[in-house]
Coordinates of C-alpha atoms in Angstrom, one line a residue:
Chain A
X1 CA -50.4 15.0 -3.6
X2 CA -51.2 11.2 -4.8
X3 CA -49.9 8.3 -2.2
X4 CA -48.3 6.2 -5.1
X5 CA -44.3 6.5 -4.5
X6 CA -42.6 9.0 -6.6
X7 CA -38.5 8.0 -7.0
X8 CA -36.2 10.5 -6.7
X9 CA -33.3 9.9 -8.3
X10 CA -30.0 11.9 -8.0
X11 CA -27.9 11.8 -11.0
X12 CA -24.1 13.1 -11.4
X13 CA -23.7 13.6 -15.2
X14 CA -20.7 14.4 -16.2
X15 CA -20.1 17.0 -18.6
X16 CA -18.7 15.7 -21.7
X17 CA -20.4 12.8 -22.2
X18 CA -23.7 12.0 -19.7
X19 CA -24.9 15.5 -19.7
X20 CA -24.6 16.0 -23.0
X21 CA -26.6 12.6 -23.6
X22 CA -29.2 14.1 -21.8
X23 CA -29.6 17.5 -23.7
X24 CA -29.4 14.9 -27.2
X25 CA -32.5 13.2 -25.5
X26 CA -34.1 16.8 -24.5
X27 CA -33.9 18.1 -28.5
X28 CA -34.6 15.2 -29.6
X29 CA -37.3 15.0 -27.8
X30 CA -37.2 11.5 -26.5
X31 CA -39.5 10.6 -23.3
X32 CA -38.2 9.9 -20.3
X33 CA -39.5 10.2 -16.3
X34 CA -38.7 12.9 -14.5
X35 CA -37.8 11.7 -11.6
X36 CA -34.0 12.1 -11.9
X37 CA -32.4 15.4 -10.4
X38 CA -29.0 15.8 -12.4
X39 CA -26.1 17.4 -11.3
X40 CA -23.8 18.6 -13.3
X41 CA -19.8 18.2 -12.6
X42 CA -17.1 18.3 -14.7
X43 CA -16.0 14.5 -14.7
X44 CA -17.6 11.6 -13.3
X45 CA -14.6 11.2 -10.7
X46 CA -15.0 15.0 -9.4
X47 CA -17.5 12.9 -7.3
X48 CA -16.3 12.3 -3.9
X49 CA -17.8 9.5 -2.3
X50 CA -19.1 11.6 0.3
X51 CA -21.8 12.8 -1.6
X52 CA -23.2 9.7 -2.7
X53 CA -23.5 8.9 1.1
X54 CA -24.6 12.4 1.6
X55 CA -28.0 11.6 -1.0
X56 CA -28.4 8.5 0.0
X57 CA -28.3 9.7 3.6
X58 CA -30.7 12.6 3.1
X59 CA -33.2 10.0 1.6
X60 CA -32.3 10.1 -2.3
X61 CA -33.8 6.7 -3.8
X62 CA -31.2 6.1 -5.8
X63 CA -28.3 7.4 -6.5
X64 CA -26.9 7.2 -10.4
X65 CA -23.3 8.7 -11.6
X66 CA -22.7 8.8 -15.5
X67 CA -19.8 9.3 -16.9
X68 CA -18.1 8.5 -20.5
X69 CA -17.6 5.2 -21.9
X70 CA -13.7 3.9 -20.5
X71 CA -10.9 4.9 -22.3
X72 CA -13.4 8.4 -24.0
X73 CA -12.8 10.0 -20.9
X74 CA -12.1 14.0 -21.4
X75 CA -9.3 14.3 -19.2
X76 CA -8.2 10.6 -20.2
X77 CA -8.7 8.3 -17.2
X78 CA -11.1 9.6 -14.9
X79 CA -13.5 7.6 -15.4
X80 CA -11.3 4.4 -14.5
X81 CA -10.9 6.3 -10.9
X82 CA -14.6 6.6 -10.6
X83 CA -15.4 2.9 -11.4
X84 CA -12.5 1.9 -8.9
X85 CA -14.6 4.2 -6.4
X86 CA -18.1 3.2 -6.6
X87 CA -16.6 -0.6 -6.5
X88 CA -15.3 0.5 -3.1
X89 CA -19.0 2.6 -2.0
X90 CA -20.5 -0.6 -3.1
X91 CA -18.8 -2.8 -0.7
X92 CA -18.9 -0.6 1.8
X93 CA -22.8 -0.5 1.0
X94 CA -22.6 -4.3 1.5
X95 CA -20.7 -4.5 4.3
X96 CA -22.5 -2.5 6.5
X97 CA -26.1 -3.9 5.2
X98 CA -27.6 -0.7 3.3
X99 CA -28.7 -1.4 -0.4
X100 CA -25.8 -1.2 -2.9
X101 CA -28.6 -1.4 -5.5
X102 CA -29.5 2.0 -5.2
X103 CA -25.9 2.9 -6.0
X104 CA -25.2 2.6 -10.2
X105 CA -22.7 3.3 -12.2
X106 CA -23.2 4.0 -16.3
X107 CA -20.9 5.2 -18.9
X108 CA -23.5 7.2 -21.7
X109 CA -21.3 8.7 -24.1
X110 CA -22.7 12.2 -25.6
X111 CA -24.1 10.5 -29.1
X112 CA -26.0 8.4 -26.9
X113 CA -29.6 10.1 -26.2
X114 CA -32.1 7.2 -26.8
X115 CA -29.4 5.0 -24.6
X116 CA -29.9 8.1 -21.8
X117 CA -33.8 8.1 -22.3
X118 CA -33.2 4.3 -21.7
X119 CA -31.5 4.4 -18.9
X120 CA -33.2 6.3 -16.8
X121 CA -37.1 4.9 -17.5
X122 CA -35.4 1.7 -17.1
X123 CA -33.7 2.9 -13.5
X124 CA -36.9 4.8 -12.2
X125 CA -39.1 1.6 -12.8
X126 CA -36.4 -0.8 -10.5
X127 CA -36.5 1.8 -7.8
X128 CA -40.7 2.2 -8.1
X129 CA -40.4 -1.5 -7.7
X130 CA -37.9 -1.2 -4.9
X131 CA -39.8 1.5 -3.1
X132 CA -39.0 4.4 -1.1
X133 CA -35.7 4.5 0.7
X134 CA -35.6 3.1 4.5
X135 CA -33.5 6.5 5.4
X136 CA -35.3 8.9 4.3
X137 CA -37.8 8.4 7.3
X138 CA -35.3 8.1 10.5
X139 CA -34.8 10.8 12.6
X140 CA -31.4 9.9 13.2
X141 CA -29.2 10.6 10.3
Chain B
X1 CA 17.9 -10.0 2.7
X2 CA 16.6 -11.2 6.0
X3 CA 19.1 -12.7 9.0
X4 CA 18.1 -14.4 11.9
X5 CA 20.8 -13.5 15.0
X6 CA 20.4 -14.6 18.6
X7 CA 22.2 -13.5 21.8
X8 CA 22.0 -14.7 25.2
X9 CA 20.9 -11.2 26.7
X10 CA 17.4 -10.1 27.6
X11 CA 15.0 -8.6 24.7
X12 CA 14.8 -5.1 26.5
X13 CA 18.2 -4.7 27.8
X14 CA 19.7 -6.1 24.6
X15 CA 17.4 -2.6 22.5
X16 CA 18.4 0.0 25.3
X17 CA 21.9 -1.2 25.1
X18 CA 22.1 -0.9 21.2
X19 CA 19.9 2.3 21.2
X20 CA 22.3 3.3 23.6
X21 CA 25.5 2.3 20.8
X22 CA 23.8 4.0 18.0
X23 CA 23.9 7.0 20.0
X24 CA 27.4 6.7 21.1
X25 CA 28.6 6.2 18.0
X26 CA 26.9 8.7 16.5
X27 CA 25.1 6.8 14.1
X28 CA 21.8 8.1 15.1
X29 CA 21.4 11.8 16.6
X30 CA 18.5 10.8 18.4
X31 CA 16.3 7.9 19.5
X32 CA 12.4 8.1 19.4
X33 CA 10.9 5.3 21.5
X34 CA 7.8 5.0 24.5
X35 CA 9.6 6.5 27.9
X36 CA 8.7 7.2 30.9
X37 CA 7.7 11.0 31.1
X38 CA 7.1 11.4 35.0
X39 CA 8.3 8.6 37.1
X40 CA 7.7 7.4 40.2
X41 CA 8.3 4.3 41.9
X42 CA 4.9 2.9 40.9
X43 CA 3.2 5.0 39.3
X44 CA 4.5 6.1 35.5
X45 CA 3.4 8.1 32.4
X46 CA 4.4 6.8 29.6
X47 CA 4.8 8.7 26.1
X48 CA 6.6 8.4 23.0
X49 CA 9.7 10.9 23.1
X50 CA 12.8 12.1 21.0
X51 CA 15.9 11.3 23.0
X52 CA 19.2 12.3 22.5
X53 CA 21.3 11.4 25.5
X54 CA 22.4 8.7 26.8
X55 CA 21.3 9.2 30.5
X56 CA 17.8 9.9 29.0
X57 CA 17.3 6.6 27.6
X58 CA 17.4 5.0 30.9
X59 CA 14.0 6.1 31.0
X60 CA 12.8 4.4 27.7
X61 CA 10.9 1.3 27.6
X62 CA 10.7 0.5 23.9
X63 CA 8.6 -2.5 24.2
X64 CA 6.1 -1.9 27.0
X65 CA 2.4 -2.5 25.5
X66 CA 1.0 0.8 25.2
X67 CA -0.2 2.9 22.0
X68 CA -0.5 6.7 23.6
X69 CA -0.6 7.8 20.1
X70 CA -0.3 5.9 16.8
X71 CA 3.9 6.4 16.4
X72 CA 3.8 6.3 12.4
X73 CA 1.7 9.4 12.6
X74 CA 4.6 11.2 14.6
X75 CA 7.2 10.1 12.6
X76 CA 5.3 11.7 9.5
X77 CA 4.9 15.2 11.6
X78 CA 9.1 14.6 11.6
X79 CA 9.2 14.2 8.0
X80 CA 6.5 15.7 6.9
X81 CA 8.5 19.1 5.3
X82 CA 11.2 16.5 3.8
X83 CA 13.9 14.2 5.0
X84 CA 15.2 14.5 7.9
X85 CA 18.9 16.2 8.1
X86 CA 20.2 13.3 10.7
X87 CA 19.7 9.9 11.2
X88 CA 16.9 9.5 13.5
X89 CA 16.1 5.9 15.2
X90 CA 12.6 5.3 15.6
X91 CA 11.1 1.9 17.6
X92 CA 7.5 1.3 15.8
X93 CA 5.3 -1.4 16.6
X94 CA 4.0 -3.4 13.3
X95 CA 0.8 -1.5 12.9
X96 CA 2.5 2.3 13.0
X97 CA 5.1 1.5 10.7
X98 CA 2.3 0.1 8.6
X99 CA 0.9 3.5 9.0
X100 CA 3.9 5.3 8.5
X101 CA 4.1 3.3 5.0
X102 CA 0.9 4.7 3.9
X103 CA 1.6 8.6 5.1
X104 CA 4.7 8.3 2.8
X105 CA 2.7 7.0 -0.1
X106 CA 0.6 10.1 0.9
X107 CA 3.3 12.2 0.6
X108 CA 2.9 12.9 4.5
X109 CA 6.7 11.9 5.3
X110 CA 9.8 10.6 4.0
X111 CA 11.8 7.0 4.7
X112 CA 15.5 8.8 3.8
X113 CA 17.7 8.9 7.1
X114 CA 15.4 7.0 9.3
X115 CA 16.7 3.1 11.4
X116 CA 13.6 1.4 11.5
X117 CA 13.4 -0.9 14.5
X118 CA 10.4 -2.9 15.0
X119 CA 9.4 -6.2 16.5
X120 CA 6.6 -8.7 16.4
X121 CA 3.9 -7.5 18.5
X122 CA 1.3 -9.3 21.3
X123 CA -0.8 -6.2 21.1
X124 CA -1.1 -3.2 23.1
X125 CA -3.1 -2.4 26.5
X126 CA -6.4 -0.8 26.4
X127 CA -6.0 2.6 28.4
X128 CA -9.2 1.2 30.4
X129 CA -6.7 -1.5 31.9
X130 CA -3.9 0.7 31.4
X131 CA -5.3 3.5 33.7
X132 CA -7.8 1.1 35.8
X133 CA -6.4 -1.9 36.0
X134 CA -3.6 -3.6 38.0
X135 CA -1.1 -2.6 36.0
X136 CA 1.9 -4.9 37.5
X137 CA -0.4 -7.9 37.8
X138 CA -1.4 -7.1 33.6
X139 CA 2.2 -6.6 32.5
X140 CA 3.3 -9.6 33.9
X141 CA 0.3 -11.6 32.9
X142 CA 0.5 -10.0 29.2
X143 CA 4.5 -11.0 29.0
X144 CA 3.6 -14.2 30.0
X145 CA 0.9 -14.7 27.0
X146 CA 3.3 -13.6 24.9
X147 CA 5.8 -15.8 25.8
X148 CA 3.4 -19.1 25.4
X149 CA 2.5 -17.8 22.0
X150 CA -0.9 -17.0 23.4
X151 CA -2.9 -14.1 22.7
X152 CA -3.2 -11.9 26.0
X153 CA -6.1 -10.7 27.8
X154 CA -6.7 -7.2 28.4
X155 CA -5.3 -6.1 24.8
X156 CA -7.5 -4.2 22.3
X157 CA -10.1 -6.1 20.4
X158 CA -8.2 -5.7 17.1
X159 CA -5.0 -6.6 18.5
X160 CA -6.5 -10.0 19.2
X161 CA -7.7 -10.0 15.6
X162 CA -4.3 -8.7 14.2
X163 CA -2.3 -11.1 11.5
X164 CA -0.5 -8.4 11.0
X165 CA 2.2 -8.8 14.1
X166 CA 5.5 -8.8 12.3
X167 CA 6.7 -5.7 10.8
X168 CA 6.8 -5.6 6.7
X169 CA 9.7 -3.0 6.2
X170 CA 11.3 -2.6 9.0
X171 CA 15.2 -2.5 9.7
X172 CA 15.6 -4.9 12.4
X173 CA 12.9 -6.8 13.9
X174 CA 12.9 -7.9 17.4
X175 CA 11.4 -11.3 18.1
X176 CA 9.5 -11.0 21.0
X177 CA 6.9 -13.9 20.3
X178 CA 7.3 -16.9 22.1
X179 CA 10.9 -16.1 23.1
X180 CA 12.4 -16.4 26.5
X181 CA 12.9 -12.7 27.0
X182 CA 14.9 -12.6 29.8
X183 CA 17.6 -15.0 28.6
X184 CA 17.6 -14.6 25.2
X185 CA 17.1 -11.9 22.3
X186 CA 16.7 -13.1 18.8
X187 CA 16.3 -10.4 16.0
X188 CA 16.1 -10.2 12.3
X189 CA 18.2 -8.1 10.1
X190 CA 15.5 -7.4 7.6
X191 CA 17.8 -4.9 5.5
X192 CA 21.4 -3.9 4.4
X193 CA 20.5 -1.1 6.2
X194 CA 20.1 -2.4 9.1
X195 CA 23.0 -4.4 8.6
X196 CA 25.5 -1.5 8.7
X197 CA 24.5 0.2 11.8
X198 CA 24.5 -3.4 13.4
X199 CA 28.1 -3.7 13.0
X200 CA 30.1 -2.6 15.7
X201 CA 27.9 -3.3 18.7
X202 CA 29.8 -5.4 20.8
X203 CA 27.0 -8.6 21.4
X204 CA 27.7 -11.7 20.2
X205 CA 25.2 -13.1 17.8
X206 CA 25.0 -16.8 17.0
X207 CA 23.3 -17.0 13.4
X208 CA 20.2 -19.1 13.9
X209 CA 17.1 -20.2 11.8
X210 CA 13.3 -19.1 13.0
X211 CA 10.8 -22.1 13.6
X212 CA 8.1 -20.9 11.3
X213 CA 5.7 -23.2 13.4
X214 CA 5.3 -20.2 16.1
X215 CA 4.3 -17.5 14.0
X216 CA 1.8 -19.8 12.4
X217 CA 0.4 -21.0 15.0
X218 CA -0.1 -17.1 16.9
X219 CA -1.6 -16.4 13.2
X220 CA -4.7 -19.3 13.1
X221 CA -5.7 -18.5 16.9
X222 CA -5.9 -15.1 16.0
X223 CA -7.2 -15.3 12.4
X224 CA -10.0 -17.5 14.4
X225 CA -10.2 -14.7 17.1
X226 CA -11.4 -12.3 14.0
X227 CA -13.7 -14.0 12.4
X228 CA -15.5 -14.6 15.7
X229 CA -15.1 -10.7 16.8
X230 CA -15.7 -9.9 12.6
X231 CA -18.9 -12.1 13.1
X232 CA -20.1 -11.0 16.7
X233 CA -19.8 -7.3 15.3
X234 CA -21.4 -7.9 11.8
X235 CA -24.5 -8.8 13.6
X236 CA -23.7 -5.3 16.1
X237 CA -24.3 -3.1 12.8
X238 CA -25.8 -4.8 9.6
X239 CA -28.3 -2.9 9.0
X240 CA -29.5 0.8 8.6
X241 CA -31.3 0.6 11.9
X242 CA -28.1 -1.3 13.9
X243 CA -26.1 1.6 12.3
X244 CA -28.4 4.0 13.9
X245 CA -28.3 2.4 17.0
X246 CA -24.4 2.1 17.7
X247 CA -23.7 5.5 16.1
X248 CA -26.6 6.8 17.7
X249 CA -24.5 7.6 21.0
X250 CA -21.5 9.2 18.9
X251 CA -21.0 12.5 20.5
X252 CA -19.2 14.2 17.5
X253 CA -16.0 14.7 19.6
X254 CA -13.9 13.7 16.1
X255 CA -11.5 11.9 18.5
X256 CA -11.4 8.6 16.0
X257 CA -10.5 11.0 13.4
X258 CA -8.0 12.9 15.2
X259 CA -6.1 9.8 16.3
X260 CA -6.4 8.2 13.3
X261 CA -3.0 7.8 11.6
X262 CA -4.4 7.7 8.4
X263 CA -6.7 10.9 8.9
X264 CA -3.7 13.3 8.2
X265 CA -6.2 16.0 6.0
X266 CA -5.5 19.8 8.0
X267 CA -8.9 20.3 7.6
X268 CA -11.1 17.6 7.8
X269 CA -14.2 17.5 5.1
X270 CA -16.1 16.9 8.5
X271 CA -15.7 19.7 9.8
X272 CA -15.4 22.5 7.1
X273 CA -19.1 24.1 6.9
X274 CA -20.1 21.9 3.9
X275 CA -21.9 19.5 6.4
X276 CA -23.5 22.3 8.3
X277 CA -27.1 22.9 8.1
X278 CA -28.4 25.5 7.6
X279 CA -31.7 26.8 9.0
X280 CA -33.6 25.9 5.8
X281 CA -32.2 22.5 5.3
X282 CA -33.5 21.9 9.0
X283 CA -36.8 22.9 8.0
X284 CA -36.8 20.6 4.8
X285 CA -35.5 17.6 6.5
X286 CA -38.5 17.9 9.7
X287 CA -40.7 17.9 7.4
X288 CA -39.5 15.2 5.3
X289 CA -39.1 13.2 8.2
X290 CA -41.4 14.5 11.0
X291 CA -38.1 15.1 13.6
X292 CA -34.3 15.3 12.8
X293 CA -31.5 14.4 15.4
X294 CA -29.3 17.4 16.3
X295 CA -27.1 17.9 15.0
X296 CA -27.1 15.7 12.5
X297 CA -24.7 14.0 10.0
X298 CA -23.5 12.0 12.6
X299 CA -23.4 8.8 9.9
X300 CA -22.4 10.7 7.3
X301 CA -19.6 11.4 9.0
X302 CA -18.3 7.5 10.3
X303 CA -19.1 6.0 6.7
X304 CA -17.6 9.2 4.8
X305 CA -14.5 8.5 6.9
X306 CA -14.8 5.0 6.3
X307 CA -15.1 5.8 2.5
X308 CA -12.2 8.1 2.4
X309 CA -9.7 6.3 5.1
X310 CA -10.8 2.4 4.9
X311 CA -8.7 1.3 2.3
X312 CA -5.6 2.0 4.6
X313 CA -7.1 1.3 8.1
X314 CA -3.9 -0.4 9.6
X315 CA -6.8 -1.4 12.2
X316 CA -4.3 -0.2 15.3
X317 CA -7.2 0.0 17.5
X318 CA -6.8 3.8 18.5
X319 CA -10.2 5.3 17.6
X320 CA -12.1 2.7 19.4
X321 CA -9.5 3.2 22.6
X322 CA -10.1 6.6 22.7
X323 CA -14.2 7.1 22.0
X324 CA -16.4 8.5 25.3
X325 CA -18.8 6.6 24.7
X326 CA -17.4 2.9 23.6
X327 CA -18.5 2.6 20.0
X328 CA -16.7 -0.3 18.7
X329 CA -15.3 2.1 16.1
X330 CA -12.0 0.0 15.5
X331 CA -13.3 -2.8 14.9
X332 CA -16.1 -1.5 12.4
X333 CA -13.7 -0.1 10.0
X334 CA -11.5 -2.9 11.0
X335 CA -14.1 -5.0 8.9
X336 CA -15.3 -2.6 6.5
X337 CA -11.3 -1.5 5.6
X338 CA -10.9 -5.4 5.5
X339 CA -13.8 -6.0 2.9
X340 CA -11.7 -2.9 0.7
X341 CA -8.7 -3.5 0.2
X342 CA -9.9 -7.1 -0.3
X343 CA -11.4 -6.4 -3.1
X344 CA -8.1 -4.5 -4.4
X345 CA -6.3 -7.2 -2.4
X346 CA -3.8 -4.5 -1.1
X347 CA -2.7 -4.9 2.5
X348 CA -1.7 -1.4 3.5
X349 CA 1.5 -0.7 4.6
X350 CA 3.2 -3.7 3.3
X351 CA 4.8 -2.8 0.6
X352 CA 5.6 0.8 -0.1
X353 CA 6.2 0.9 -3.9
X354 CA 2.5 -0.7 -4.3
X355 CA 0.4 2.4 -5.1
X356 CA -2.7 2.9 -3.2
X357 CA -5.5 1.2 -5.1
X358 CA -7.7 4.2 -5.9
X359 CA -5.6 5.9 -7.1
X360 CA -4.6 3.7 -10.0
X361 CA -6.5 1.7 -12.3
X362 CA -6.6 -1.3 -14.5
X363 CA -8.7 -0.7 -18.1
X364 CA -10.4 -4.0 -17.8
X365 CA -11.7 -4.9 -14.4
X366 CA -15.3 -4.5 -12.1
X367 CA -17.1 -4.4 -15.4
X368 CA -20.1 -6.0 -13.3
X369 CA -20.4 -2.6 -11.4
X370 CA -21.8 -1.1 -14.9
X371 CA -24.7 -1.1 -16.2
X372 CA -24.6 -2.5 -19.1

């Protein structure tokens, strides 16, 4: 194993639009790092903010939710709920002094594979520049 | 419609005497206020009770300042199935009804059939002075503060720091703050509700206007008490390693949760075995990290609470009151709730036809939060 740091990103992609994004950028075989873990769920507000704490917590360096564009959502207005949300897990971030950096938020819509490709090289290089995240090496969680 | 009445009677005697009316007349079936539960001369526990005679409410002491359990949390296990069948009378201090406010938006209770009385609060006794202390010596002390307009000593931390000391949606208020309570008792008729079941107590009220100048000045000394105890405890836990350190002693009893009024879930997400670890993930994370606390998820579980109860933290002061091992938890997500529902510039409990923020939305708004 090499010393440089890796990122590992976790990514909730939702299902109609983010996720399907990626698989554009897979057959069309765009290059992007793979240093994001996606999860799959079925709308980007099926994500309690719980588990962004949780992988942020258990040492994720950054944590990325994608969802549709506002007003595409699926089931109408989800995504409106989610952006409310991580507005919220962000100020919570600030208030307590962790890094609401590593927390983003971004609406790729299913057409959208070189935007996906994009995003992610774009968001692995902040977090190499960021480094690793301070939790992941506390014993106390 | 608001009314300002006086009457030269004492605060306390003037309540009990009209809890006592509604009873007699029948317009309430029952009274729910703090009473004594075993009395002695000197000695008494106190507790928040159902009453429903007349002799029984000798016993009450509606305004004595003591939280045993957050009332608007009690009043939702009342109403929780669906109204109540009977009028019910219930004597709430700002911060439960507050409470009570966002259960109902929660669907945990129900307004119908319930008399509201409330009254401008000087804060309520830590159990450390309630149980430990001179008691007489900090009644008297704490009645006198309150009196001078002055905020009293041996109150909880976020009592000092409360602007929130008159009720919102109450019935009747009783103004206890900076009134001569033995002479006089001067209350506001807040609705037409509380109107009706006004009428017919035999007290002669003078109609009289409220010097604004007393509640403003209780509100700057303590708006200036929280942003010192905001300030002292920002520097407590900003950080990842402060966190650690003040939650490092949390014992995982869950009592903040379970006293929390807002906390109403059955089964809390905290305690369901999603958050277990299991013996691989224990294996992963000593590795990762060459040594794991057990058990773990101790701050996953104070800021996933704070992410799922902070935008309605009424900031009553009970989880901090009732923690082993005095972490300032009350004031932590006094602060943290604060910077929320800032942001959505909601004050819960105020007003119960504003929705809870998250869950409605505007189509244009925190478009910095995207990446763009």
């Amino acid at each position: 194993m090499s010393d440089t740091f890796e990122p590992r990103i976790v990514g909730f992609f939702c299902k109609w639009c983010t996720y399907a994004g990626a698989d554009l950028a897979g057959t069309s075989r765009l290059q992007y790092p793979p240093n994001v873990l996606p999860i799959r769920v079925m709308c980007s507000s099926r994500v309690d903010p719980v588990f962004l704490i949780t992988a942020y917590l258990r040492g994720a360096d950054a944590v990325l939710i994608g969802g549709c564009h506002p007003g595409d959502c699926h089931y109408i207005e989800g995504n409106y709920y989610t952006r409310r949300r991580m507005a919220m897990m962000k100020t919570i971030f600030e208030s307590l002094g962790l890094e609401p950096e590593r927390l983003r938020l971004s609406w790729i819509s299913a057409s959208e594979g070189p935007r996906f490709a994009s995003v992610i090289t774009e968001y692995t290089e902040n977090t190499r520049k960021k480094g690793p995240n301070p939790v992941k090496s506390k014993v106390f969680i | 419609m608001s009314k300002i009445l006086k009457t030269n009677k004492g605060a306390e005697k003037c309540l009990q005497d009209f809890l006592k009316h509604l009873l007699e007349s029948g317009k309430a079936k029952a009274v729910m206020a703090l009473s004594k539960t075993v009395a002695t001369d000197q000695d008494y526990t106190l507790n928040y009770s159902l009453i429903s005679s007349t002799e029984e409410l000798d016993n009450a002491l509606p305004f004595f300042p003591l939280m045993p359990a957050n009332a608007g949390k009690l009043v939702s296990y009342l109403t929780l199935k669906g109204p109540i069948s009977a009028p019910i009378a219930v004597v709430l201090k700002p911060c439960e009804l507050r409470a009570f406010v966002e259960l109902v938006k929660r669907e945990q209770g129900h307004l119908d059939n319930l008399l509201i009385i409330s009254h401008s609060c000087g804060g309520v006794l830590t159990f450390d002075s309630y149980l430990n202390g001179n008691l007489d010596q900090d009644i008297k002390a704490y009645w006198g503060a309150v009196r001078k307009n002055q905020i009293p000593d041996k109150v909880r931390p976020t009592c000092k720091a409360c602007i929130h000391f008159e009720p919102y949606t109450a019935d009747i208020s009783f103004d206890l703050i900076g009134q001569d309570l033995d002479q006089t008792c001067q209350i506001t008729v807040m609705t037409d509700k509380g109107e009706s079941i006004l009428d017919g107590f035999d007290v002669k009220w003078t109609e009289t206007k409220a010097d604004p100048k007393t509640a403003q000045d209780l509100k700057a000394l303590r708006q200036k008490a929280k942003d010192g105890l905001f300030e002292s405890i920002n520097a407590d836990i900003y950080g990842i390693d402060n966190l650690i350190d003040v939650f490092g002693r949390c014992i995982g009893c869950h009592g903040c949760s379970n006293t929390c009024p807002i906390c109403y879930c059955i089964l809390c997400d905290f305690e369901s075995k999603d958050h277990e670890f299991e013996p691989n993930i224990f294996e992963a994370e000593i590795i990762k990290r060459g040594g794991l606390r057990v058990p773990p998820n101790t701050l996953l579980f104070h800021i996933g609470r704070l992410s799922h109860m902070g935008i309605s933290c009424v900031s009553c002061g009970l989880c901090s009151d009732v923690c082993p091992v005095e972490i300032p938890v009350s004031t932590i997500f006094s602060k943290v709730g604060e910077a929320i529902q800032d942001l959505f510039k909601y004050i819960p409990g105020k007003d119960l036809e504003e929705k809870i923020p998250l869950t409605k939305f505007e189509k244009q708004e925190f478009e910095e939060i995207e990446d763009k």
